[in-house]
Backbone as CSV, one residue per row, in Angstrom:
resi,resn,N_x,N_y,N_z,CA_x,CA_y,CA_z,C_x,C_y,C_z
1,VAL,0.851,-1.191,0.000,0.000,0.000,0.000,0.882,1.233,0.000
2,LYS,0.572,2.197,-0.884,1.352,3.426,-0.986,0.475,4.633,-0.689
3,LEU,1.094,5.676,-0.129,0.448,6.942,0.115,1.261,8.028,-0.573
4,ASN,0.618,8.674,-1.565,1.304,9.687,-2.378,2.604,9.157,-2.968
5,GLY,2.581,7.890,-3.446,3.710,7.287,-4.137,4.782,6.697,-3.248
6,THR,4.627,6.816,-1.928,5.622,6.291,-0.993,5.067,5.073,-0.269
7,ASP,5.905,4.018,-0.132,5.444,2.809,0.564,4.929,3.149,1.958
8,LEU,3.733,2.630,2.266,3.115,2.884,3.565,3.139,1.649,4.442
9,VAL,2.656,0.501,3.904,2.582,-0.714,4.709,2.418,-1.908,3.766
10,LEU,2.911,-3.066,4.206,2.708,-4.326,3.491,1.691,-5.140,4.273
11,LEU,0.587,-5.500,3.630,-0.494,-6.213,4.306,-0.691,-7.595,3.709
12,ASN,-0.972,-8.564,4.560,-1.403,-9.882,4.118,-2.925,-9.970,4.158
13,LYS,-3.460,-11.017,3.576,-4.909,-11.181,3.498,-5.543,-11.107,4.895
14,GLY,-6.595,-10.282,5.014,-7.301,-10.158,6.282,-6.715,-9.140,7.238
15,GLN,-5.544,-8.607,6.934,-4.937,-7.618,7.811,-5.447,-6.212,7.474
16,SER,-5.349,-5.322,8.448,-5.752,-3.930,8.236,-4.714,-3.003,8.847
17,TYR,-4.816,-1.746,8.496,-3.843,-0.754,8.962,-4.568,0.568,9.166
18,LEU,-4.400,1.166,10.331,-5.038,2.434,10.658,-3.997,3.548,10.629
19,PHE,-4.277,4.623,9.907,-3.323,5.720,9.835,-4.070,7.034,9.668
20,GLN,-3.394,8.119,9.946,-3.952,9.451,9.797,-3.090,10.235,8.827
21,PRO,-3.588,10.500,7.609,-2.782,11.265,6.645,-2.634,12.706,7.101
22,THR,-1.587,13.334,6.648,-1.324,14.713,7.060,-2.025,15.730,6.182
23,THR,-2.529,15.304,5.022,-3.200,16.233,4.111,-4.483,15.616,3.577
24,THR,-5.472,16.460,3.322,-6.674,16.025,2.625,-6.380,15.922,1.137
25,GLY,-6.868,14.857,0.491,-6.623,14.677,-0.933,-5.429,13.801,-1.237
26,ALA,-4.878,13.125,-0.220,-3.740,12.229,-0.454,-4.168,11.056,-1.341
27,LEU,-3.232,10.570,-2.163,-3.500,9.466,-3.076,-3.106,8.144,-2.419
28,LEU,-4.083,7.252,-2.245,-3.874,5.942,-1.647,-3.930,4.892,-2.751
29,GLU,-2.864,4.063,-2.868,-2.788,3.062,-3.930,-2.363,1.718,-3.348
30,SER,-2.756,0.649,-4.044,-2.325,-0.695,-3.640,-2.130,-1.548,-4.882
31,ASP,-1.305,-2.601,-4.775,-1.067,-3.463,-5.932,-2.055,-4.627,-5.989
32,LYS,-2.907,-4.781,-4.956,-3.987,-5.781,-4.949,-5.236,-5.113,-4.369
33,PRO,-6.422,-5.658,-4.640,-7.658,-5.003,-4.177,-7.707,-4.867,-2.654
34,VAL,-8.136,-3.695,-2.195,-8.300,-3.421,-0.765,-9.611,-2.660,-0.557
35,VAL,-10.061,-2.643,0.683,-11.161,-1.776,1.105,-10.559,-0.654,1.940
36,ALA,-10.945,0.585,1.665,-10.431,1.728,2.422,-11.596,2.533,2.975
37,ASN,-11.524,2.863,4.251,-12.559,3.652,4.905,-11.995,5.003,5.328
38,THR,-12.883,5.966,5.446,-12.512,7.280,5.962,-13.436,7.645,7.094
39,GLY,-12.946,8.395,8.067,-13.814,8.773,9.166,-13.075,9.473,10.282
40,ALA,-13.817,9.692,11.382,-13.262,10.344,12.566,-13.912,9.721,13.793
41,TYR,-13.197,9.751,14.910,-13.681,9.104,16.123,-13.747,10.110,17.257
42,THR,-14.978,10.435,17.681,-15.165,11.305,18.845,-16.283,10.768,19.726
43,ASP,-16.530,9.457,19.666,-17.666,8.867,20.369,-17.505,8.881,21.881
44,ALA,-18.631,9.024,22.555,-18.689,8.900,24.011,-20.155,8.778,24.406
45,PRO,-20.466,7.979,25.423,-21.858,7.915,25.896,-22.222,9.202,26.619
46,GLY,-23.054,10.013,25.991,-23.374,11.316,26.531,-22.567,12.384,25.835
47,GLY,-23.000,13.624,25.954,-22.316,14.705,25.260,-22.701,14.731,23.794
48,CYS,-21.950,15.457,23.011,-22.295,15.631,21.609,-21.092,15.277,20.746
49,GLY,-21.162,14.175,20.047,-20.063,13.757,19.184,-20.344,12.377,18.650
50,ASP,-19.705,12.014,17.581,-19.978,10.736,16.933,-18.722,10.136,16.339
51,GLY,-18.762,8.815,16.171,-17.810,8.160,15.304,-18.413,8.146,13.913
52,ALA,-17.782,8.808,12.962,-18.309,8.923,11.609,-17.390,8.166,10.660
53,VAL,-17.969,7.271,9.849,-17.138,6.449,8.967,-17.929,6.059,7.727
54,ASP,-17.263,5.946,6.602,-17.871,5.419,5.384,-16.766,4.851,4.502
55,GLN,-17.163,3.961,3.603,-16.197,3.356,2.686,-15.891,4.315,1.551
56,MET,-14.608,4.460,1.234,-14.189,5.349,0.150,-14.464,4.702,-1.210
57,ALA,-14.795,5.532,-2.181,-15.026,5.041,-3.540,-13.737,5.121,-4.346
58,PRO,-13.343,4.052,-5.036,-12.125,4.107,-5.856,-12.291,5.049,-7.041
59,ILE,-11.178,5.557,-7.545,-11.210,6.512,-8.648,-11.953,5.947,-9.860
60,SER,-11.891,4.630,-10.052,-12.496,4.022,-11.239,-14.004,4.189,-11.312
61,ILE,-14.684,4.458,-10.191,-16.138,4.612,-10.236,-16.582,6.045,-9.924
62,LEU,-15.635,6.976,-9.846,-16.007,8.364,-9.621,-16.665,8.947,-10.869
63,GLY,-17.383,10.052,-10.674,-18.105,10.655,-11.790,-17.938,12.153,-11.839
64,ASN,-18.859,12.803,-12.571,-18.778,14.238,-12.824,-20.005,15.004,-12.330
65,ARG,-20.982,14.279,-11.746,-22.198,14.951,-11.280,-22.662,14.320,-9.977
66,TYR,-22.833,15.163,-8.958,-23.224,14.707,-7.635,-24.299,15.636,-7.076
67,ILE,-25.128,15.093,-6.180,-26.132,15.905,-5.497,-25.998,15.671,-4.001
68,VAL,-25.923,16.758,-3.232,-25.888,16.664,-1.779,-27.080,17.438,-1.223
69,VAL,-27.659,16.899,-0.157,-28.846,17.489,0.456,-28.528,17.867,1.898
70,ARG,-28.902,19.060,2.291,-28.597,19.539,3.636,-29.468,18.843,4.682
71,GLY,-28.848,18.504,5.804,-29.568,17.907,6.912,-30.020,18.940,7.920
72,SER,-29.993,18.560,9.207,-30.520,19.428,10.266,-29.428,19.984,11.161
73,GLY,-28.210,20.048,10.663,-27.114,20.575,11.456,-27.228,22.069,11.691
74,THR,-26.363,22.581,12.564,-26.372,23.995,12.924,-26.269,24.877,11.685
75,ALA,-27.110,25.893,11.617,-27.123,26.796,10.465,-25.898,27.698,10.477
76,GLY,-25.520,28.184,9.287,-24.420,29.124,9.186,-23.305,28.629,8.305
77,THR,-22.220,29.385,8.289,-21.087,29.085,7.410,-19.765,29.005,8.172
78,GLY,-19.816,28.719,9.459,-18.586,28.582,10.230,-17.769,27.381,9.766
79,THR,-16.451,27.468,9.913,-15.570,26.403,9.437,-15.752,25.104,10.217
80,ASN,-16.284,25.179,11.442,-16.433,23.979,12.260,-17.852,23.435,12.249
81,LEU,-18.704,23.932,11.371,-20.088,23.467,11.319,-20.190,22.220,10.434
82,PRO,-21.125,21.301,10.740,-21.118,19.988,10.096,-21.694,19.935,8.685
83,GLU,-22.593,20.853,8.328,-23.266,20.740,7.037,-22.376,21.274,5.911
84,GLN,-21.355,20.483,5.584,-20.427,20.852,4.519,-20.114,19.630,3.663
85,SER,-19.771,19.878,2.410,-19.308,18.829,1.514,-17.896,19.173,1.055
86,THR,-17.047,18.152,0.983,-15.672,18.344,0.532,-15.496,17.704,-0.839
87,ILE,-14.983,18.473,-1.776,-14.802,18.047,-3.165,-13.306,17.909,-3.413
88,ILE,-12.877,16.746,-3.921,-11.462,16.476,-4.167,-11.260,16.144,-5.643
89,ALA,-10.317,16.819,-6.282,-10.030,16.586,-7.702,-9.055,15.422,-7.861
90,THR,-9.245,14.625,-8.904,-8.321,13.534,-9.214,-7.350,13.902,-10.321
91,GLU,-7.640,14.994,-11.061,-6.774,15.420,-12.157,-6.562,16.930,-12.075
92,SER,-5.415,17.375,-12.572,-5.116,18.812,-12.562,-6.059,19.577,-13.482
93,GLY,-6.299,20.843,-13.139,-7.129,21.698,-13.965,-8.580,21.285,-14.001
94,THR,-9.095,20.779,-12.900,-10.490,20.345,-12.840,-11.388,21.532,-12.514
95,THR,-12.326,21.830,-13.400,-13.289,22.903,-13.182,-14.545,22.346,-12.519
96,VAL,-14.960,22.961,-11.433,-16.120,22.507,-10.664,-17.162,23.613,-10.609
97,LYS,-18.408,23.268,-10.878,-19.532,24.207,-10.758,-20.512,23.676,-9.716
98,VAL,-20.899,24.531,-8.774,-21.845,24.158,-7.722,-23.093,25.029,-7.863
99,ASP,-24.232,24.404,-8.158,-25.518,25.098,-8.203,-26.269,24.795,-6.916
100,ASN,-26.698,25.831,-6.204,-27.404,25.679,-4.937,-28.894,25.920,-5.112
101,TYR,-29.698,25.136,-4.360,-31.150,25.201,-4.469,-31.780,25.326,-3.087
102,ARG,-32.894,26.054,-3.015,-33.642,26.201,-1.782,-34.399,24.904,-1.470
103,PRO,-34.982,24.784,-0.262,-35.697,23.550,0.090,-36.874,23.218,-0.821
104,ASP,-37.442,24.210,-1.509,-38.545,23.931,-2.428,-38.061,23.638,-3.839
105,GLY,-36.727,23.574,-4.039,-36.173,23.243,-5.341,-35.882,24.427,-6.228
106,THR,-36.213,25.645,-5.801,-35.928,26.810,-6.636,-34.436,27.140,-6.598
107,PHE,-33.926,27.616,-7.711,-32.500,27.916,-7.857,-32.100,29.084,-6.965
108,LEU,-30.900,28.986,-6.365,-30.396,30.023,-5.471,-29.209,30.758,-6.078
109,ASN,-28.106,30.049,-6.337,-26.917,30.697,-6.892,-25.938,29.651,-7.406
110,THR,-24.873,30.125,-8.039,-23.854,29.257,-8.625,-22.467,29.707,-8.175
111,THR,-21.599,28.735,-7.902,-20.193,29.001,-7.616,-19.342,28.129,-8.533
112,THR,-18.262,28.695,-9.094,-17.361,27.944,-9.967,-15.925,28.129,-9.486
113,PHE,-15.152,27.035,-9.503,-13.741,27.113,-9.106,-12.956,26.011,-9.793
114,THR,-11.630,26.129,-9.771,-10.742,25.159,-10.405,-9.830,24.548,-9.357
115,LEU,-9.602,23.224,-9.469,-8.774,22.497,-8.509,-7.639,21.768,-9.216
116,ALA,-6.488,21.709,-8.569,-5.375,20.888,-9.046,-5.585,19.447,-8.577
117,ALA,-4.817,18.510,-9.100,-4.926,17.108,-8.689,-4.630,16.984,-7.195
118,GLY,-5.545,16.337,-6.457,-5.377,16.176,-5.020,-5.813,17.373,-4.209
119,ALA,-6.132,18.490,-4.870,-6.604,19.673,-4.151,-8.086,19.509,-3.820
120,TYR,-8.555,20.272,-2.829,-9.941,20.117,-2.409,-10.546,21.468,-2.051
121,ARG,-11.861,21.498,-2.036,-12.607,22.664,-1.586,-13.803,22.164,-0.777
122,SER,-14.020,22.729,0.393,-15.197,22.416,1.207,-16.229,23.515,1.026
123,ILE,-17.483,23.124,0.843,-18.572,24.080,0.627,-19.661,23.849,1.665
124,HIS,-20.386,24.899,2.003,-21.584,24.773,2.830,-22.742,24.511,1.870
125,HIS,-23.168,23.261,1.788,-24.117,22.908,0.732,-25.519,23.458,1.014
126,GLY,-26.282,23.574,-0.066,-27.637,24.104,0.025,-27.640,25.594,0.286
127,ASP,-28.611,26.047,1.083,-28.719,27.478,1.371,-28.049,27.850,2.685
128,THR,-27.298,26.912,3.275,-26.529,27.049,4.518,-27.402,27.108,5.764
129,ASN,-28.729,27.013,5.621,-29.600,27.155,6.783,-30.663,26.072,6.909
130,ASN,-31.291,25.651,5.817,-32.523,24.878,5.900,-32.360,23.440,5.408
131,ARG,-32.942,22.526,6.166,-32.950,21.119,5.776,-33.642,20.949,4.426
132,TYR,-33.130,20.030,3.626,-33.614,19.694,2.284,-33.211,20.732,1.234
133,SER,-32.527,21.805,1.599,-31.886,22.587,0.545,-30.747,21.731,-0.013
134,SER,-30.274,22.038,-1.202,-29.378,21.082,-1.859,-28.380,21.783,-2.769
135,SER,-27.397,21.005,-3.197,-26.394,21.488,-4.149,-26.154,20.410,-5.203
136,ILE,-26.068,20.824,-6.440,-25.664,19.929,-7.523,-24.238,20.310,-7.905
137,ILE,-23.332,19.336,-7.815,-21.906,19.553,-8.054,-21.534,18.889,-9.380
138,GLU,-21.021,19.653,-10.322,-20.641,19.131,-11.632,-19.196,19.525,-11.940
139,SER,-18.497,18.648,-12.641,-17.095,18.899,-12.977,-16.789,18.375,-14.374
140,ASP,-15.683,18.847,-14.940,-15.293,18.375,-16.268,-14.342,17.180,-16.194
141,LYS,-13.905,16.812,-14.986,-13.065,15.633,-14.772,-13.538,14.931,-13.502
142,PRO,-13.242,13.645,-13.327,-13.770,12.914,-12.176,-13.336,13.527,-10.847
143,ILE,-14.281,13.597,-9.920,-14.019,14.132,-8.588,-14.606,13.189,-7.534
144,ALA,-14.064,13.288,-6.324,-14.628,12.600,-5.165,-15.352,13.627,-4.311
145,VAL,-16.496,13.225,-3.758,-17.282,14.128,-2.916,-17.652,13.418,-1.624
146,TYR,-17.356,14.074,-0.507,-17.736,13.577,0.817,-18.671,14.600,1.454
147,SER,-19.808,14.133,1.935,-20.807,15.038,2.486,-20.929,14.853,3.986
148,GLY,-20.821,15.949,4.715,-21.056,15.939,6.150,-22.450,16.451,6.438
149,THR,-23.158,15.779,7.339,-24.505,16.208,7.693,-24.723,15.941,9.166
150,ALA,-25.832,16.457,9.714,-26.025,16.342,11.155,-27.494,16.454,11.520
151,GLN,-27.805,15.941,12.689,-29.067,16.196,13.382,-28.667,16.961,14.631
152,SER,-28.883,18.287,14.616,-28.344,19.170,15.656,-26.823,19.061,15.612
153,CYS,-26.161,18.592,16.696,-24.705,18.491,16.688,-24.230,17.050,16.525
154,GLU,-25.144,16.106,16.274,-24.763,14.718,16.043,-24.422,14.567,14.569
155,VAL,-23.181,14.241,14.260,-22.678,14.372,12.896,-22.460,13.018,12.222
156,ASP,-22.414,13.047,10.891,-22.108,11.848,10.120,-21.445,12.268,8.817
157,ILE,-20.835,11.289,8.164,-20.175,11.521,6.880,-20.690,10.496,5.878
158,ALA,-20.812,10.898,4.629,-21.237,9.975,3.576,-20.357,10.167,2.355
159,THR,-19.896,9.054,1.780,-19.232,9.093,0.486,-20.329,9.226,-0.562
160,VAL,-20.379,10.357,-1.247,-21.446,10.612,-2.211,-21.121,9.898,-3.517
161,LEU,-22.112,9.236,-4.081,-21.934,8.552,-5.359,-22.528,9.387,-6.484
162,PRO,-21.958,9.301,-7.684,-22.440,10.136,-8.794,-23.859,9.771,-9.197
163,VAL,-24.562,10.732,-9.806,-25.920,10.521,-10.288,-25.940,10.619,-11.805
164,GLY,-27.014,10.067,-12.378,-27.171,10.114,-13.822,-26.744,8.819,-14.473
165,GLY,-27.270,8.593,-15.682,-26.924,7.364,-16.406,-27.452,6.141,-15.690
166,CYS,-26.571,5.160,-15.481,-26.998,3.911,-14.842,-26.630,3.876,-13.364
167,SER,-26.305,5.030,-12.772,-25.996,5.054,-11.346,-27.286,5.007,-10.534
168,GLY,-27.148,4.756,-9.250,-28.309,4.645,-8.379,-28.790,3.215,-8.278
169,SER,-29.838,3.024,-7.496,-30.362,1.688,-7.223,-31.880,1.698,-7.324
170,LYS,-32.451,0.535,-7.612,-33.907,0.392,-7.638,-34.447,-0.197,-6.335
171,ARG,-33.537,-0.558,-5.435,-33.956,-1.081,-4.132,-32.861,-0.803,-3.109
172,THR,-33.247,-0.257,-1.979,-32.302,-0.040,-0.893,-33.011,-0.263,0.431
173,SER,-32.265,-0.660,1.444,-32.900,-0.939,2.731,-31.962,-0.597,3.874
174,THR,-32.551,-0.293,5.018,-31.810,-0.022,6.240,-32.738,-0.293,7.417
175,SER,-32.282,-0.005,8.620,-33.106,-0.232,9.804,-33.229,1.056,10.597
176,GLU,-34.124,1.050,11.578,-34.299,2.235,12.406,-33.014,2.545,13.165
177,PHE,-32.897,3.771,13.650,-31.704,4.215,14.354,-31.919,4.092,15.858
178,LYS,-30.919,3.566,16.561,-31.026,3.353,18.000,-30.005,4.210,18.745
179,GLY,-30.398,4.689,19.904,-29.508,5.456,20.755,-28.667,4.550,21.630
180,TYR,-27.833,5.167,22.460,-26.910,4.430,23.325,-27.646,3.477,24.255
181,LEU,-28.852,3.851,24.691,-29.660,3.015,25.577,-30.744,2.277,24.804
182,GLN,-30.538,2.103,23.499,-31.439,1.367,22.612,-32.767,2.071,22.365
183,GLN,-32.866,3.347,22.717,-34.087,4.080,22.405,-34.124,4.387,20.910
184,VAL,-35.328,4.420,20.336,-35.480,4.709,18.912,-35.293,6.208,18.688
185,LEU,-34.410,6.546,17.757,-34.093,7.945,17.476,-34.868,8.442,16.259
186,PRO,-35.173,9.742,16.208,-35.818,10.299,15.018,-34.846,10.339,13.842
187,TYR,-35.387,10.314,12.638,-34.568,10.414,11.447,-35.375,11.039,10.325
188,PHE,-34.687,11.499,9.311,-35.326,12.021,8.113,-34.636,11.413,6.907
189,GLY,-35.305,11.404,5.784,-34.721,10.810,4.593,-35.149,11.537,3.338
190,PHE,-34.463,11.209,2.248,-34.821,11.793,0.960,-34.503,10.796,-0.144
191,VAL,-35.237,10.928,-1.238,-35.027,10.119,-2.429,-34.841,11.062,-3.607
192,LEU,-33.757,10.892,-4.348,-33.516,11.634,-5.583,-33.788,10.695,-6.753
193,VAL,-34.650,11.115,-7.667,-35.030,10.261,-8.778,-35.193,11.121,-10.028
194,GLU,-34.741,10.605,-11.166,-34.850,11.345,-12.424,-36.117,10.944,-13.162
195,SER,-37.251,11.114,-12.485,-38.561,10.849,-13.070,-39.581,11.717,-12.357
196,SER,-40.497,12.301,-13.127,-41.526,13.157,-12.536,-42.726,12.371,-12.043
197,SER,-42.802,11.074,-12.379,-44.030,10.343,-12.077,-43.843,8.907,-11.593
198,GLU,-42.673,8.284,-11.810,-42.504,6.885,-11.419,-42.648,6.752,-9.901
199,PRO,-43.581,5.902,-9.411,-43.808,5.804,-7.970,-42.574,5.302,-7.216
200,VAL,-42.408,5.804,-6.003,-41.392,5.338,-5.071,-42.110,4.770,-3.857
201,TYR,-41.731,3.557,-3.458,-42.426,2.860,-2.382,-41.524,2.693,-1.167
202,VAL,-42.096,2.911,0.010,-41.434,2.594,1.271,-42.214,1.480,1.938
203,ASN,-41.577,0.320,2.107,-42.226,-0.872,2.658,-43.532,-1.187,1.926
204,GLY,-43.507,-1.004,0.603,-44.634,-1.377,-0.239,-45.687,-0.313,-0.427
205,ALA,-45.593,0.815,0.280,-46.586,1.886,0.168,-45.992,3.076,-0.576
206,ASN,-46.791,3.678,-1.444,-46.345,4.861,-2.192,-45.992,5.967,-1.204
207,ILE,-44.745,6.405,-1.223,-44.271,7.339,-0.201,-44.974,8.690,-0.296
208,GLU,-45.344,9.113,-1.501,-46.019,10.401,-1.632,-47.439,10.344,-1.094
209,THR,-48.113,9.199,-1.276,-49.450,9.026,-0.710,-49.388,8.936,0.803
210,THR,-48.389,8.208,1.313,-48.259,8.006,2.753,-47.938,9.301,3.481
211,THR,-47.005,10.083,2.947,-46.530,11.275,3.650,-47.249,12.554,3.251
212,GLY,-47.838,12.580,2.061,-48.412,13.820,1.551,-47.371,14.782,1.023
213,ASN,-46.106,14.322,0.965,-45.012,15.147,0.458,-44.789,14.839,-1.013
214,ASN,-45.262,15.689,-1.892,-45.074,15.467,-3.319,-43.642,15.792,-3.729
215,ARG,-43.154,15.099,-4.741,-41.800,15.358,-5.246,-41.732,16.733,-5.898
216,PHE,-40.557,17.332,-5.883,-40.357,18.600,-6.576,-39.026,18.560,-7.293
217,GLN,-38.950,19.301,-8.385,-37.762,19.313,-9.229,-36.749,20.318,-8.706
218,LEU,-35.465,19.957,-8.802,-34.398,20.888,-8.466,-34.146,21.760,-9.685
219,GLY,-34.662,22.977,-9.641,-34.545,23.879,-10.783,-35.183,23.281,-12.014
220,THR,-34.412,23.203,-13.107,-34.879,22.590,-14.354,-33.991,21.401,-14.723
221,THR,-33.443,20.727,-13.709,-32.428,19.693,-13.920,-32.991,18.344,-14.339
222,GLY,-34.288,18.105,-14.142,-34.847,16.781,-14.377,-34.656,15.837,-13.208
223,VAL,-34.062,16.328,-12.125,-33.887,15.548,-10.895,-34.956,15.983,-9.896
224,TYR,-35.653,15.003,-9.311,-36.741,15.281,-8.384,-36.391,14.746,-7.004
225,LEU,-36.814,15.480,-5.981,-36.543,15.104,-4.599,-37.846,14.795,-3.883
226,ILE,-37.874,13.657,-3.191,-38.989,13.271,-2.323,-38.434,13.151,-0.912
227,ARG,-39.106,13.748,0.075,-38.591,13.750,1.436,-39.572,13.075,2.393
228,PHE,-39.028,12.575,3.500,-39.893,11.945,4.504,-39.215,11.970,5.862
229,GLU,-40.023,11.781,6.911,-39.532,11.660,8.270,-40.074,10.374,8.884
230,ASN,-39.438,9.911,9.952,-39.789,8.616,10.525,-41.253,8.550,10.941
231,THR,-41.795,9.630,11.500,-43.190,9.605,11.954,-44.156,9.502,10.780
232,GLN,-43.764,10.023,9.622,-44.649,9.997,8.460,-44.778,8.613,7.854
233,ILE,-43.798,7.736,8.102,-43.861,6.384,7.546,-44.134,5.348,8.626
234,GLY,-44.564,5.795,9.820,-45.019,4.875,10.848,-43.945,4.265,11.715
235,ASN,-42.744,4.846,11.743,-41.656,4.352,12.593,-41.380,2.851,12.430
236,PRO,-41.223,2.371,11.207,-40.972,0.931,11.031,-39.576,0.551,11.507
237,PRO,-39.398,-0.655,12.061,-38.067,-1.090,12.481,-37.126,-1.316,11.305
238,ASN,-37.701,-1.629,10.141,-36.897,-1.817,8.935,-37.502,-0.991,7.807
239,ILE,-36.630,-0.458,6.958,-37.059,0.457,5.901,-36.556,-0.077,4.566
240,THR,-37.468,-0.371,3.654,-37.101,-0.806,2.311,-37.720,0.143,1.299
241,ILE,-36.887,0.722,0.445,-37.332,1.717,-0.531,-37.113,1.142,-1.923
242,THR,-38.173,1.127,-2.740,-38.096,0.521,-4.074,-38.754,1.434,-5.105
243,SER,-38.327,1.277,-6.342,-38.929,1.990,-7.464,-38.472,1.328,-8.756
244,ALA,-39.250,1.512,-9.825,-38.816,1.054,-11.138,-37.770,1.997,-11.722
245,ALA,-37.680,3.206,-11.175,-36.658,4.173,-11.586,-35.457,4.062,-10.660
246,ARG,-34.301,4.440,-11.161,-33.095,4.409,-10.323,-33.123,5.583,-9.342
247,MET,-32.718,5.291,-8.109,-32.799,6.274,-7.031,-31.435,6.447,-6.368
248,ASN,-31.232,7.640,-5.825,-30.183,7.892,-4.855,-30.876,8.246,-3.556
249,VAL,-30.615,7.477,-2.511,-31.368,7.574,-1.267,-30.458,7.959,-0.123
250,GLY,-30.927,8.867,0.728,-30.221,9.206,1.953,-31.176,9.140,3.130
251,VAL,-30.744,8.510,4.239,-31.573,8.426,5.445,-30.717,8.832,6.624
């Protein structure tokens, strides 16, 4: 395994290695297939903090178009606030355009910047204040995008996957969220789908009929967002979301 072209560690099958890189955007390479995770550890029973982790996507499956949706984290644009997305370029001279949308899908503004290979930019996605506001990130060369989101000060990280074409899934599932003492925690979710009419089902029921939340388009992009909260879908212990259209789902 190499980090920025320098030997880091030799691993045998089943072994793992934990390290902290000194820079964001470092290039991690291996001569055989590996799984690589990214995250941070601040967990404790009580107080405000989380262990946040997700699997990194290899360069071979990165894309040029991503959508991030704002959660319920603290409003504002402070550098230490959780509702931010980090964009990392894989090639020099990468031009990135970020279109921001309000929670109702209306267009807000555009930001454009250029990144060198391995360089990154963190943005406060959406309108910086309201849940379900969003950003569409587009580039002329493949980029990696990591999205930070929160419920109040409880934070998480997600490796964002590209949208469009054959990306996304027609079926996804997860379970309810539990607290330290096994209490059921509140949650919210969203479905991004490139169809104005194809039904989306949660546990077999049409989510728009169940919640009364109709889908809305992000500007004129052809991408539609459907949102829901745990109480609107009956607090099921398990959540299965299906559609004949390909979806990108966040819960």
